[in-house]
Coordinates of C-alpha atoms in Angstrom, one line a residue:
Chain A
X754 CA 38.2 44.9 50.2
X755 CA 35.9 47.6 49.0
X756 CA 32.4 46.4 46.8
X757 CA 31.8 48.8 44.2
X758 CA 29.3 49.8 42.3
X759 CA 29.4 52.1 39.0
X760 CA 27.2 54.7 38.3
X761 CA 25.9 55.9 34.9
X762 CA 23.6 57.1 32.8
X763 CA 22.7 60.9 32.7
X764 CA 21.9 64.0 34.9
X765 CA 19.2 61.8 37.3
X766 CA 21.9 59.6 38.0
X767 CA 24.7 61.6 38.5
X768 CA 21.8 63.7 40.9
X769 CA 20.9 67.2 40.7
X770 CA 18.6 67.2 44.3
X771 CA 19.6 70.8 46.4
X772 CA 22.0 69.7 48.6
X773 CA 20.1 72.1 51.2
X774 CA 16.8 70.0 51.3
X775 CA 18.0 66.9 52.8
X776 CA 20.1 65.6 55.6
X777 CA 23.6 65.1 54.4
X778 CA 25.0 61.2 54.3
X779 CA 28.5 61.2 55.4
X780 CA 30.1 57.1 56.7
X781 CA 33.7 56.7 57.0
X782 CA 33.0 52.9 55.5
X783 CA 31.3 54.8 51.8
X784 CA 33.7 55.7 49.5
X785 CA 33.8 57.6 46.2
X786 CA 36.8 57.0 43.4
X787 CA 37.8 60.2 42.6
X788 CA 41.3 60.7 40.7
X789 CA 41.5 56.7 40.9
X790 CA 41.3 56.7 44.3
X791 CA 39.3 56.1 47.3
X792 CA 37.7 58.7 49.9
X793 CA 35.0 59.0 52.0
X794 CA 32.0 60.0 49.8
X795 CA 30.4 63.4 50.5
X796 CA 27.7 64.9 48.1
X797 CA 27.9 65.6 45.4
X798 CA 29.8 62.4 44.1
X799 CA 28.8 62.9 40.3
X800 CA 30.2 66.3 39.4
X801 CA 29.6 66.4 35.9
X802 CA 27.9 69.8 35.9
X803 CA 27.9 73.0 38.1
X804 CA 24.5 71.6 39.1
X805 CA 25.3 68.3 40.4
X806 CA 23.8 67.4 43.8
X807 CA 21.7 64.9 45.9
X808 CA 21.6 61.5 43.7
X809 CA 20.3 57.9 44.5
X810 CA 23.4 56.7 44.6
X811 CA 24.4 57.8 48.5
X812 CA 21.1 56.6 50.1
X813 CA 21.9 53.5 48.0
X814 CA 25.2 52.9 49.6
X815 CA 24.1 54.0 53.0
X816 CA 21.2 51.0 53.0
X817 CA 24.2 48.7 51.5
X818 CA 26.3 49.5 54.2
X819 CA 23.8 49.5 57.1
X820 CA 23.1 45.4 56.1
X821 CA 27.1 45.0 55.3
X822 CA 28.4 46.7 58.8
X823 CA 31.9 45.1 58.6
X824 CA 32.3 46.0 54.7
X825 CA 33.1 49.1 53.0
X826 CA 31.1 50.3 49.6
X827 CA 32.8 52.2 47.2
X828 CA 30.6 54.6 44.5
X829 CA 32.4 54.9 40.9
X830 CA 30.9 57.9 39.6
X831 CA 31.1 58.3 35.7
X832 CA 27.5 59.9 34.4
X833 CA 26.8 62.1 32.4
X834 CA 24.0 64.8 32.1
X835 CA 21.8 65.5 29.0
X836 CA 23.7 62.0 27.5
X837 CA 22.0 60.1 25.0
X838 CA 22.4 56.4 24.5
X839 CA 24.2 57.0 21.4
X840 CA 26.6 59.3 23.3
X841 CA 26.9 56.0 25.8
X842 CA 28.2 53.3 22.8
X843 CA 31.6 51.8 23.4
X844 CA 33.2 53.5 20.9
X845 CA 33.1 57.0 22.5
X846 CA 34.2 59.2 25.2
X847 CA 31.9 58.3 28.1
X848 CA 32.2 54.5 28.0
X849 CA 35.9 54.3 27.5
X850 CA 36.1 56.7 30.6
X851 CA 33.6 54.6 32.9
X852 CA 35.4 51.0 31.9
X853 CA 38.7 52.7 32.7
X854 CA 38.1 54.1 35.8
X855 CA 36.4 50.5 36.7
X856 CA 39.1 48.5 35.8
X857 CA 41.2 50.5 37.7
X858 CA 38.6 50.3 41.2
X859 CA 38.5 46.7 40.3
X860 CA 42.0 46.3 41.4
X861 CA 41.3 47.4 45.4
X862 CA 37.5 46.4 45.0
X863 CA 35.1 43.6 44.1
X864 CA 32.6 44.9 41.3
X865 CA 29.1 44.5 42.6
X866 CA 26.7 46.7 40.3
X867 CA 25.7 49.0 38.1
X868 CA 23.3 51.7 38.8
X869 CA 21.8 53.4 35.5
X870 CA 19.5 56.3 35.3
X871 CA 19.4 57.2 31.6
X872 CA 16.7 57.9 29.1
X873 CA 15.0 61.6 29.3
X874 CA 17.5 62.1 26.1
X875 CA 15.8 59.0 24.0
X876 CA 12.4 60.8 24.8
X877 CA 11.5 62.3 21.3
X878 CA 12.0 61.9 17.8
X879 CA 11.2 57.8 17.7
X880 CA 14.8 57.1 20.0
X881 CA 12.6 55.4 22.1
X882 CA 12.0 52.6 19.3
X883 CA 15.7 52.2 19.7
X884 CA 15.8 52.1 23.3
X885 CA 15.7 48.3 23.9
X886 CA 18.2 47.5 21.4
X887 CA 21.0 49.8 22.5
X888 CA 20.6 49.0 25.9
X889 CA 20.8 45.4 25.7
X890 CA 24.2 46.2 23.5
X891 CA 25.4 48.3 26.2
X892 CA 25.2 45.9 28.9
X893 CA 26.6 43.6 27.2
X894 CA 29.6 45.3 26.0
X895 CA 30.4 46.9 29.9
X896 CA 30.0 43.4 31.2
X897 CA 32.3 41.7 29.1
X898 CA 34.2 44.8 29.0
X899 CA 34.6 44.9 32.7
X900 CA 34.9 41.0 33.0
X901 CA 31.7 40.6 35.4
X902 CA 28.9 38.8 32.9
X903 CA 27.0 38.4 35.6
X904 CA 26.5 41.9 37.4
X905 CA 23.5 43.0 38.6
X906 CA 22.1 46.2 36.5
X907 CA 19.6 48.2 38.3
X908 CA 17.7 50.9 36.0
X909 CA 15.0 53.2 37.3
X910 CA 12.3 54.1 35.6
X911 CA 11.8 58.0 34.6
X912 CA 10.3 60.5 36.3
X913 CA 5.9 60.7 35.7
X914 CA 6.7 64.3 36.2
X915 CA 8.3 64.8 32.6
X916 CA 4.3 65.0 31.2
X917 CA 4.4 68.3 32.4
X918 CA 7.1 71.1 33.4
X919 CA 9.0 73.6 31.1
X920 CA 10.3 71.5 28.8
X921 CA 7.8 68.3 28.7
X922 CA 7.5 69.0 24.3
X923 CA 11.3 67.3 24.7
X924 CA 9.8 64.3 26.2
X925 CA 6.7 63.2 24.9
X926 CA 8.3 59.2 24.7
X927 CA 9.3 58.7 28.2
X928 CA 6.6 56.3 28.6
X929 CA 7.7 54.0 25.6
X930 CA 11.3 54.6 27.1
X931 CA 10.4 53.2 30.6
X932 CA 8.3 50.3 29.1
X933 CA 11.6 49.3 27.0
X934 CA 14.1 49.8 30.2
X935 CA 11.5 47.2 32.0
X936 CA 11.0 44.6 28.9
X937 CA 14.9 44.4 29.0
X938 CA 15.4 44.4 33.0
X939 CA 12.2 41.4 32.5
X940 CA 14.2 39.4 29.3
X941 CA 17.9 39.7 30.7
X942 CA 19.8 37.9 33.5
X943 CA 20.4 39.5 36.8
X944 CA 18.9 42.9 35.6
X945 CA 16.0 44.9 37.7
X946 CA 14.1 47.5 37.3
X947 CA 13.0 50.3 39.4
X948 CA 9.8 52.2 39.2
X949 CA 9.9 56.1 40.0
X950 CA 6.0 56.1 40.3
X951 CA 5.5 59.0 43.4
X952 CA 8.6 60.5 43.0
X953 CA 8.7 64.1 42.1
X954 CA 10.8 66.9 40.5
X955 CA 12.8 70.0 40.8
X956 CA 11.2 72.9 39.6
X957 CA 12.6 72.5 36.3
X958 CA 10.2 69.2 35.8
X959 CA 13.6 67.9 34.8
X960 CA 15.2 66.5 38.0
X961 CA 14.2 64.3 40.7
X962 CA 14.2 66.6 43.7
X963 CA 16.9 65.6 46.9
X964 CA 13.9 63.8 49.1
X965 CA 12.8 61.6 45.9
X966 CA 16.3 60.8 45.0
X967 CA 16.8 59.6 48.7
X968 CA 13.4 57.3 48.2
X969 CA 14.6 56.3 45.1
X970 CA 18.0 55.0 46.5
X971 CA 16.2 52.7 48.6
X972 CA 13.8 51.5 46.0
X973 CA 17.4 50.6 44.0
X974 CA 18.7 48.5 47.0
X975 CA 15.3 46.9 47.4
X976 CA 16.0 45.5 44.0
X977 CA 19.5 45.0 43.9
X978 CA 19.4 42.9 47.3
X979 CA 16.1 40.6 46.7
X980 CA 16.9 40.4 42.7
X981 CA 13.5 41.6 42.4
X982 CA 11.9 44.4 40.1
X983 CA 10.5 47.3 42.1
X984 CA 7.2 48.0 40.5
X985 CA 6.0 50.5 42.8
X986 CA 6.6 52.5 46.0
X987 CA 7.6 50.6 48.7
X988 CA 5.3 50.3 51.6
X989 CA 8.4 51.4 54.4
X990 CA 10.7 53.5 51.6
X991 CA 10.5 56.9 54.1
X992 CA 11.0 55.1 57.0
X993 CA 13.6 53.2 55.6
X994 CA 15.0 56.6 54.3
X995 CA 14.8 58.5 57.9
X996 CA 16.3 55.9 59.9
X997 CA 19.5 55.6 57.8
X998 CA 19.8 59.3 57.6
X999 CA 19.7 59.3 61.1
X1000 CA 22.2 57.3 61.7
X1001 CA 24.6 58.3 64.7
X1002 CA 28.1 59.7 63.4
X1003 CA 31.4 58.4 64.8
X1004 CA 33.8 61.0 66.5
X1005 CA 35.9 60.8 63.7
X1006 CA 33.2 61.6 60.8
X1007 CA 31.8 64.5 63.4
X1008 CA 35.5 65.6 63.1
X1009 CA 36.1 65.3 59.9
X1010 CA 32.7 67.3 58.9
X1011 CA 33.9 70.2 60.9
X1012 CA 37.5 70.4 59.3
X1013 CA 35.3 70.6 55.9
X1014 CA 33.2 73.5 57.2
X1015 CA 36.3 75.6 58.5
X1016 CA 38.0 74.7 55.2
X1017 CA 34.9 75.7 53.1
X1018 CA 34.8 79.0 55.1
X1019 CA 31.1 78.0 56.6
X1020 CA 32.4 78.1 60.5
X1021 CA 35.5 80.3 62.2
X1022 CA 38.5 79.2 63.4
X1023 CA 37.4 79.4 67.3
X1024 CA 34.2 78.0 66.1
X1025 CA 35.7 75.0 65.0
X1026 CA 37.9 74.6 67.8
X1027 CA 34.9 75.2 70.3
X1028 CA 32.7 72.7 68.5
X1029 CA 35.6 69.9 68.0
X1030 CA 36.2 70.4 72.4
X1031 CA 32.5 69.2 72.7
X1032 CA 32.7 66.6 70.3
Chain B
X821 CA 41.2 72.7 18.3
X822 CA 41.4 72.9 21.7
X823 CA 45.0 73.9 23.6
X824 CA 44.6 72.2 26.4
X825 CA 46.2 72.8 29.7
X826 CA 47.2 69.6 32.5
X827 CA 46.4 70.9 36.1
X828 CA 48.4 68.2 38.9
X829 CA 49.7 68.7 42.0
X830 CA 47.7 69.0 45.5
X831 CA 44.9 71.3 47.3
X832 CA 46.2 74.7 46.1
X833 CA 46.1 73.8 42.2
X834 CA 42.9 72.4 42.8
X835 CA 41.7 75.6 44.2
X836 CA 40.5 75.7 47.8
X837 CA 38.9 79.4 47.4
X838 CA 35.9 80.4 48.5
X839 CA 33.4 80.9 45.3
X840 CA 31.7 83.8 47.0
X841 CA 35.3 86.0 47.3
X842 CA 35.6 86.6 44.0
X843 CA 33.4 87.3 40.1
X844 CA 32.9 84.2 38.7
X845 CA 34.9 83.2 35.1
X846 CA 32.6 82.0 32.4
X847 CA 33.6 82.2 28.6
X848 CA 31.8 79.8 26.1
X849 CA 36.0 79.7 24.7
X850 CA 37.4 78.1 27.9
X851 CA 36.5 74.6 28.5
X852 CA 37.2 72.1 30.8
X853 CA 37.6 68.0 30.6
X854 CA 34.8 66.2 32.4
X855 CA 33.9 62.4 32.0
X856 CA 36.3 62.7 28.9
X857 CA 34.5 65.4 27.0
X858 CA 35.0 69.1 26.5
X859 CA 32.2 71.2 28.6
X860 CA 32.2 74.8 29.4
X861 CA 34.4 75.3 32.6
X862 CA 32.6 76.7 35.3
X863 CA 34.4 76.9 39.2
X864 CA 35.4 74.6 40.9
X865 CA 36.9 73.3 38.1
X866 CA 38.8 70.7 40.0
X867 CA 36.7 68.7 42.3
X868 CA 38.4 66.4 44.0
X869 CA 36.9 67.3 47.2
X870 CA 34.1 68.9 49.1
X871 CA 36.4 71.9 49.4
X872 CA 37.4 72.3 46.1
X873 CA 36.8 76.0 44.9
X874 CA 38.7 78.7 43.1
X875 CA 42.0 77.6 41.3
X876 CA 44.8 79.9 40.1
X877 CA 43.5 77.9 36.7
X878 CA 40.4 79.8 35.9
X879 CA 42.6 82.8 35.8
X880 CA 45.6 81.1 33.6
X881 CA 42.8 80.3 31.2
X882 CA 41.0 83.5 30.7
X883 CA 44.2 85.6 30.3
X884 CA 45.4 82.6 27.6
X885 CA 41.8 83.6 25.9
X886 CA 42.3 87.3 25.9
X887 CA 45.4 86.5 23.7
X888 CA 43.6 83.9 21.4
X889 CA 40.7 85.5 21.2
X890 CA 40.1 83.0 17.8
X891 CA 40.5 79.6 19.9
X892 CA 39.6 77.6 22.5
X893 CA 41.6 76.0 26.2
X894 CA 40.6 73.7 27.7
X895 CA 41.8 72.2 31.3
X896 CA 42.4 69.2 32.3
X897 CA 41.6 68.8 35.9
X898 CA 43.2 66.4 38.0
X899 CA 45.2 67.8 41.1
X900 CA 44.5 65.5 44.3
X901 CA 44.2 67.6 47.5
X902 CA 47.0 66.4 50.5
X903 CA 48.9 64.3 47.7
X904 CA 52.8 63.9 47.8
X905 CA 55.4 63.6 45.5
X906 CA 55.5 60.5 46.4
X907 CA 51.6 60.1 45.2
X908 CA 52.6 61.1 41.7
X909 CA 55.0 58.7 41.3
X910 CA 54.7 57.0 37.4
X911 CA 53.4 53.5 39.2
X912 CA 50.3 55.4 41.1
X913 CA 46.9 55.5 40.6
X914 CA 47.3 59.3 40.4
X915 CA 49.6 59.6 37.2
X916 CA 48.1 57.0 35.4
X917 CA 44.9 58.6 36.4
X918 CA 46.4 62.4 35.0
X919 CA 48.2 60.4 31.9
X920 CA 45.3 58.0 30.7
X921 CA 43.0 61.5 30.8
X922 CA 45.5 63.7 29.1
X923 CA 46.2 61.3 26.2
X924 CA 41.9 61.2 26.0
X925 CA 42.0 65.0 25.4
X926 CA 44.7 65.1 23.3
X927 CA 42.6 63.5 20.6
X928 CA 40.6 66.2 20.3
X929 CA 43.1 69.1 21.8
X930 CA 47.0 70.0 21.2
X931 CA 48.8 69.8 24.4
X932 CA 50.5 73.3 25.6
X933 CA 51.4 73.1 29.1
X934 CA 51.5 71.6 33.1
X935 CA 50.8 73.5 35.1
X936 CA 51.7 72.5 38.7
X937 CA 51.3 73.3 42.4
X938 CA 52.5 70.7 44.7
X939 CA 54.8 70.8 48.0
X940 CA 53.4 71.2 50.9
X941 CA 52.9 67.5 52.1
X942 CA 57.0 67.2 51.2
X943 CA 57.5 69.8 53.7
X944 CA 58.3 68.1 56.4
X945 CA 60.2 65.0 57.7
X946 CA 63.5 65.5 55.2
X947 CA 61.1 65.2 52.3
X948 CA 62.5 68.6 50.9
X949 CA 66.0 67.3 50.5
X950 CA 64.4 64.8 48.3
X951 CA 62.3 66.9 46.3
X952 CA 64.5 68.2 43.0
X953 CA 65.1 65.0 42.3
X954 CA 61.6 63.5 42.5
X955 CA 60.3 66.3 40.4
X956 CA 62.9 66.2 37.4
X957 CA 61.8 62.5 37.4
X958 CA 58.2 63.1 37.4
X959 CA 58.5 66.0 34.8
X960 CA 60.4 63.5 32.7
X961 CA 58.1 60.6 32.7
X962 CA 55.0 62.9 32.3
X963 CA 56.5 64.7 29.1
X964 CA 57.7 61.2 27.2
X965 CA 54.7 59.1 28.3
X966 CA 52.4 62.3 26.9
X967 CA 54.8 62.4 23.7
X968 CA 55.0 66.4 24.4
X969 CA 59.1 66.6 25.5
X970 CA 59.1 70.2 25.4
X971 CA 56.1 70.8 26.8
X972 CA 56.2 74.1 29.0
X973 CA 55.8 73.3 32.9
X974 CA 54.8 75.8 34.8
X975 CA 55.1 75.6 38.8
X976 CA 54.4 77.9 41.7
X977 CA 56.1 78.6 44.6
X978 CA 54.4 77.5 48.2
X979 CA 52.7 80.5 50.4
X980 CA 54.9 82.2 52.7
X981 CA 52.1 82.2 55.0
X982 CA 52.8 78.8 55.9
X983 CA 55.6 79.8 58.1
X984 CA 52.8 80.6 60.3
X985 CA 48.7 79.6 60.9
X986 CA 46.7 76.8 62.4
X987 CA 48.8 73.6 60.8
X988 CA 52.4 75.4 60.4
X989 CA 54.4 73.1 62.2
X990 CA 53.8 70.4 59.2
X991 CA 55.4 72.9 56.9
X992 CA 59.0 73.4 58.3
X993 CA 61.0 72.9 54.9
X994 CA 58.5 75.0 52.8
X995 CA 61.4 77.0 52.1
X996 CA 63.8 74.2 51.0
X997 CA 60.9 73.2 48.8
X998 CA 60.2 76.7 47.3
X999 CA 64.6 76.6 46.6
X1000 CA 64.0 73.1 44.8
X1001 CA 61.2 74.2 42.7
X1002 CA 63.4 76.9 41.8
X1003 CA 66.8 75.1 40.9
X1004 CA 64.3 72.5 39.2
X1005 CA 62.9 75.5 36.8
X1006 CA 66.6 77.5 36.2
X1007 CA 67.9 73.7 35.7
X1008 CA 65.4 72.5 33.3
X1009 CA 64.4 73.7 29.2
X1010 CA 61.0 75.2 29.4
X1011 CA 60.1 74.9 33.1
X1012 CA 59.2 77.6 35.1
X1013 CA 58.6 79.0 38.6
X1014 CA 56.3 81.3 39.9
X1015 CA 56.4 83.5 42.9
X1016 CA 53.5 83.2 46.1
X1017 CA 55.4 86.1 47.4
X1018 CA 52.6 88.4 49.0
X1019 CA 49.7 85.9 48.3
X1020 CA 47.5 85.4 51.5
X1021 CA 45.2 82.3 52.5
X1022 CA 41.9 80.9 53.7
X1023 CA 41.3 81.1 58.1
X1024 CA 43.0 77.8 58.1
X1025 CA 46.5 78.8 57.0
X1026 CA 47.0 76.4 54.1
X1027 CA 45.3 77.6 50.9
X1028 CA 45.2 80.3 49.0
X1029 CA 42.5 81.9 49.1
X1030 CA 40.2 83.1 46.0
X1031 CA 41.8 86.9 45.3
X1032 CA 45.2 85.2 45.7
X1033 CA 44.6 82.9 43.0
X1034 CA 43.5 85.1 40.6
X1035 CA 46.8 86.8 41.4
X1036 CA 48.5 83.2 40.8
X1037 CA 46.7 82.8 37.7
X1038 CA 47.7 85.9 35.9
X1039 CA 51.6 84.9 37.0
X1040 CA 51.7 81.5 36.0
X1041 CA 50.2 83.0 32.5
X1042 CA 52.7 85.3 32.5
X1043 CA 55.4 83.0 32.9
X1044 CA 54.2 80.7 30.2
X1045 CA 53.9 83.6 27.9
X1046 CA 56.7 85.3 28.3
X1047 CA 58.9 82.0 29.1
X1048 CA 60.2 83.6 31.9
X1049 CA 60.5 83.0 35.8
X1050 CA 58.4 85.6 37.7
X1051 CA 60.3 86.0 41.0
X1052 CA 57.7 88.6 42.4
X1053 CA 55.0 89.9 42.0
X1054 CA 54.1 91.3 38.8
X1055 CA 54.2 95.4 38.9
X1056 CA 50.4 95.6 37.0
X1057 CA 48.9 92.2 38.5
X1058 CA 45.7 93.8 39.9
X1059 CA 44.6 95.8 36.9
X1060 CA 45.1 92.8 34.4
X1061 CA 43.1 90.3 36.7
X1062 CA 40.4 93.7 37.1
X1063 CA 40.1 93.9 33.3
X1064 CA 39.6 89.9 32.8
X1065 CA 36.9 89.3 35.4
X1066 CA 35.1 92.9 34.0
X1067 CA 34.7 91.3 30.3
X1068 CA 31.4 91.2 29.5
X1069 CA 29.3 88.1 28.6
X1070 CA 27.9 87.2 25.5
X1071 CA 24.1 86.4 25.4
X1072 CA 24.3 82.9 25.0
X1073 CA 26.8 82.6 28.5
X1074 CA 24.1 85.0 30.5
X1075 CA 21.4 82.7 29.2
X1076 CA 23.6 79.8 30.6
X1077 CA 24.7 81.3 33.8
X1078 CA 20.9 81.9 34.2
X1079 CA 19.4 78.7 33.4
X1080 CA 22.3 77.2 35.6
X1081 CA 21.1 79.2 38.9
X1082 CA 17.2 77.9 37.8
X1083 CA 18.4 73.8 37.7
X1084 CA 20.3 75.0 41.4
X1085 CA 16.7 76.3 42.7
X1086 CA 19.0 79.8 43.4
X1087 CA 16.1 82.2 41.3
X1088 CA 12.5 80.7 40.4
X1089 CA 10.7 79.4 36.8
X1090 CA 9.0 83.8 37.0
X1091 CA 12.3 84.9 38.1
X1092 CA 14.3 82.7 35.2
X1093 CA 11.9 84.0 32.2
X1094 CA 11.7 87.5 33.4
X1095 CA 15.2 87.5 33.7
X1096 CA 16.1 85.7 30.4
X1097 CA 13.3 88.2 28.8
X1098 CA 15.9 91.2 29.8
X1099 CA 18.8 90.0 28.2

């Protein structure tokens, strides 16, 4: 049986870190439900936008895995970028898509979480008074909706970065937005919150960049697995970080990672055939 | 409203070719269905894996535009690379997958076609002699569970280049397939077929690659427009994909395409304003 875990919220959690500046994550035992099914997850997994790229949620499932060797993990991956909390109630699009999806991964897996990353949109014009009381509505609603009252919700903190950067007149609230997202994780059962204090952006001043996304993946399975909030760095995160992306592939996921290259163009046809003799 | 368009079948409606092959399609008028809402389509439309690239539907969509120049498409993605007949059988995660986000759009979008590409993985084995009737069944269930019984389905013949390449011996009955598809389209109201005849593939034998599905596009269009069968290739193919990829873009898609290559770190914050300052 696969444990799952549903991601949501907006761009930061569906990831927009270049693909180029990290080492890829690839595990035969992570999945990603795409077209209600299961596959091995590659990166992107969110790809709500032409820009979608490294995101928390893969160094999130490698640490899982690494501490759950004989288990599988399985990433459901339903955000959204620029989405509001409005645009997230469970009357509209987003929602109904994200429970259905879940319901249908809770047939072939065990529901273990819910990784949020939302709030950059409830920045400005006084959303951020609102922030609390939507959010605690929200979780609410998918929990009951998705039949797990008692699922851990982990949600990260934004970005310090958003003071400054191209667009920072769009976000002069984040800091009443993270205060609200750690009030609730503080005042509701089995909820955590996750600090992004250190991590830094794209050059847009928008987007966590691919190394802080990693960190902050570990930060996110710090608090889902000692129920604790994350308040700042941890001491170990880029250690922790380097030793799971070093992790040793299997014969079959060295395999497999060639087919995609020959497939995608990126290596010849003797190429491949050379490299998959030495593997 | 939207006219909205169902992609199903495997890799090669998906689109397995390579991005940098071919102009990129972007029209603020053609959208695509992600998370459950309507977003401007951009390639790889159809991501259901890390190969995903150009589909023959980017194509389909911008010669639909050229004709409507007042309205909108929009495509539903949701072909699943290596998937079977089988695999879209009405009790699989796959249909009810394809159904549950067809039935979403349809809220906000009138229905106007399937378009399919689907048969290599019932190519071998004595699948083929079981394909006609597996596809009238699908094409039934799809059109009374979407409430659209007349709904045009459009569906391509397999490459001829499978007879040869890399992975041909899994393709022995692509021609029994091709003949089924066929029969299927003379034998059914509103169904057609479309030729591969002269369409070449990627290194690895198996998909299309990105000229050739321009070529597709522009066939299947032609068939659903014309409600005809297109049994070769069509005598003025080139020039009318030429004349689609040559329209020029509006200021507001260069400003998107612009800021879109800034949030994937491909031109820098000087590069982005001087840029956006030309246009």
């Amino acid at each position: 049986m696969i444990n799952s875990f549903l991601m949501i919220g907006q761009s930061n959690m569906a990831g927009r870190g270049y693909l180029s500046d990290v080492k890829p994550i690839y595990n035969e035992q992570i999945k990603m439900l795409i077209n209600g099914r299961w596959q091995t997850m590659t990166e992107p997994i969110n790809f709500d936008r032409p820009t979608a790229g490294i995101s928390l949620a893969a160094l999130f499932a490698a640490a899982w895995q690494a501490d759950n060797e004989q288990e599988q993990i399985g990433l459901i991956p339903c955000a959204e970028g620029g989405s509001s909390l409005d645009d997230w109630s469970a009357d509209g699009a987003l929602f109904e898509h994200a429970t259905f999806l879940t319901k249908m991964a809770q047939r072939t897996s065990t529901l273990r979480g819910i990784l949020w990353h939302q709030g950059e949109n409830d920045s400005f014009a006084g959303r951020s008074n609102e922030y609390l009381d939507k959010l605690a509505l929200l979780v609410d609603q998918l929990r009951r909706l998705l039949a797990s009252p008692a699922i851990p919700f982990i949600a990260g903190g934004l970005g310090t970065y958003l003071s400054s950067g191209r667009y920072s007149h769009y976000f002069a609230e984040y800091e009443n937005v993270n205060q609200a997202l750690l009030t609730f994780a503080q005042e509701t059962p089995n909820c955590y919150f996750v600090s992004a204090n250190g991590l830094t952006a794209n050059a847009d001043g928008l987007h966590f960049d691919a190394r802080s996304q990693r960190l902050f993946g570990i930060r996110y399975y710090d608090a889902f697995q000692t129920k604790r909030h994350v308040l700042a760095p941890l001491r170990d995160e880029k250690e922790r970080v380097k030793r799971l992306e070093e992790r040793p592939l299997t014969k079959a996921e060295s395999t497999a990672l060639l087919e995609i290259s020959f497939a995608r163009g990126e290596i010849s046809l003797p190429e491949l055939e050379e490299r998959l003799a030495r593997i």
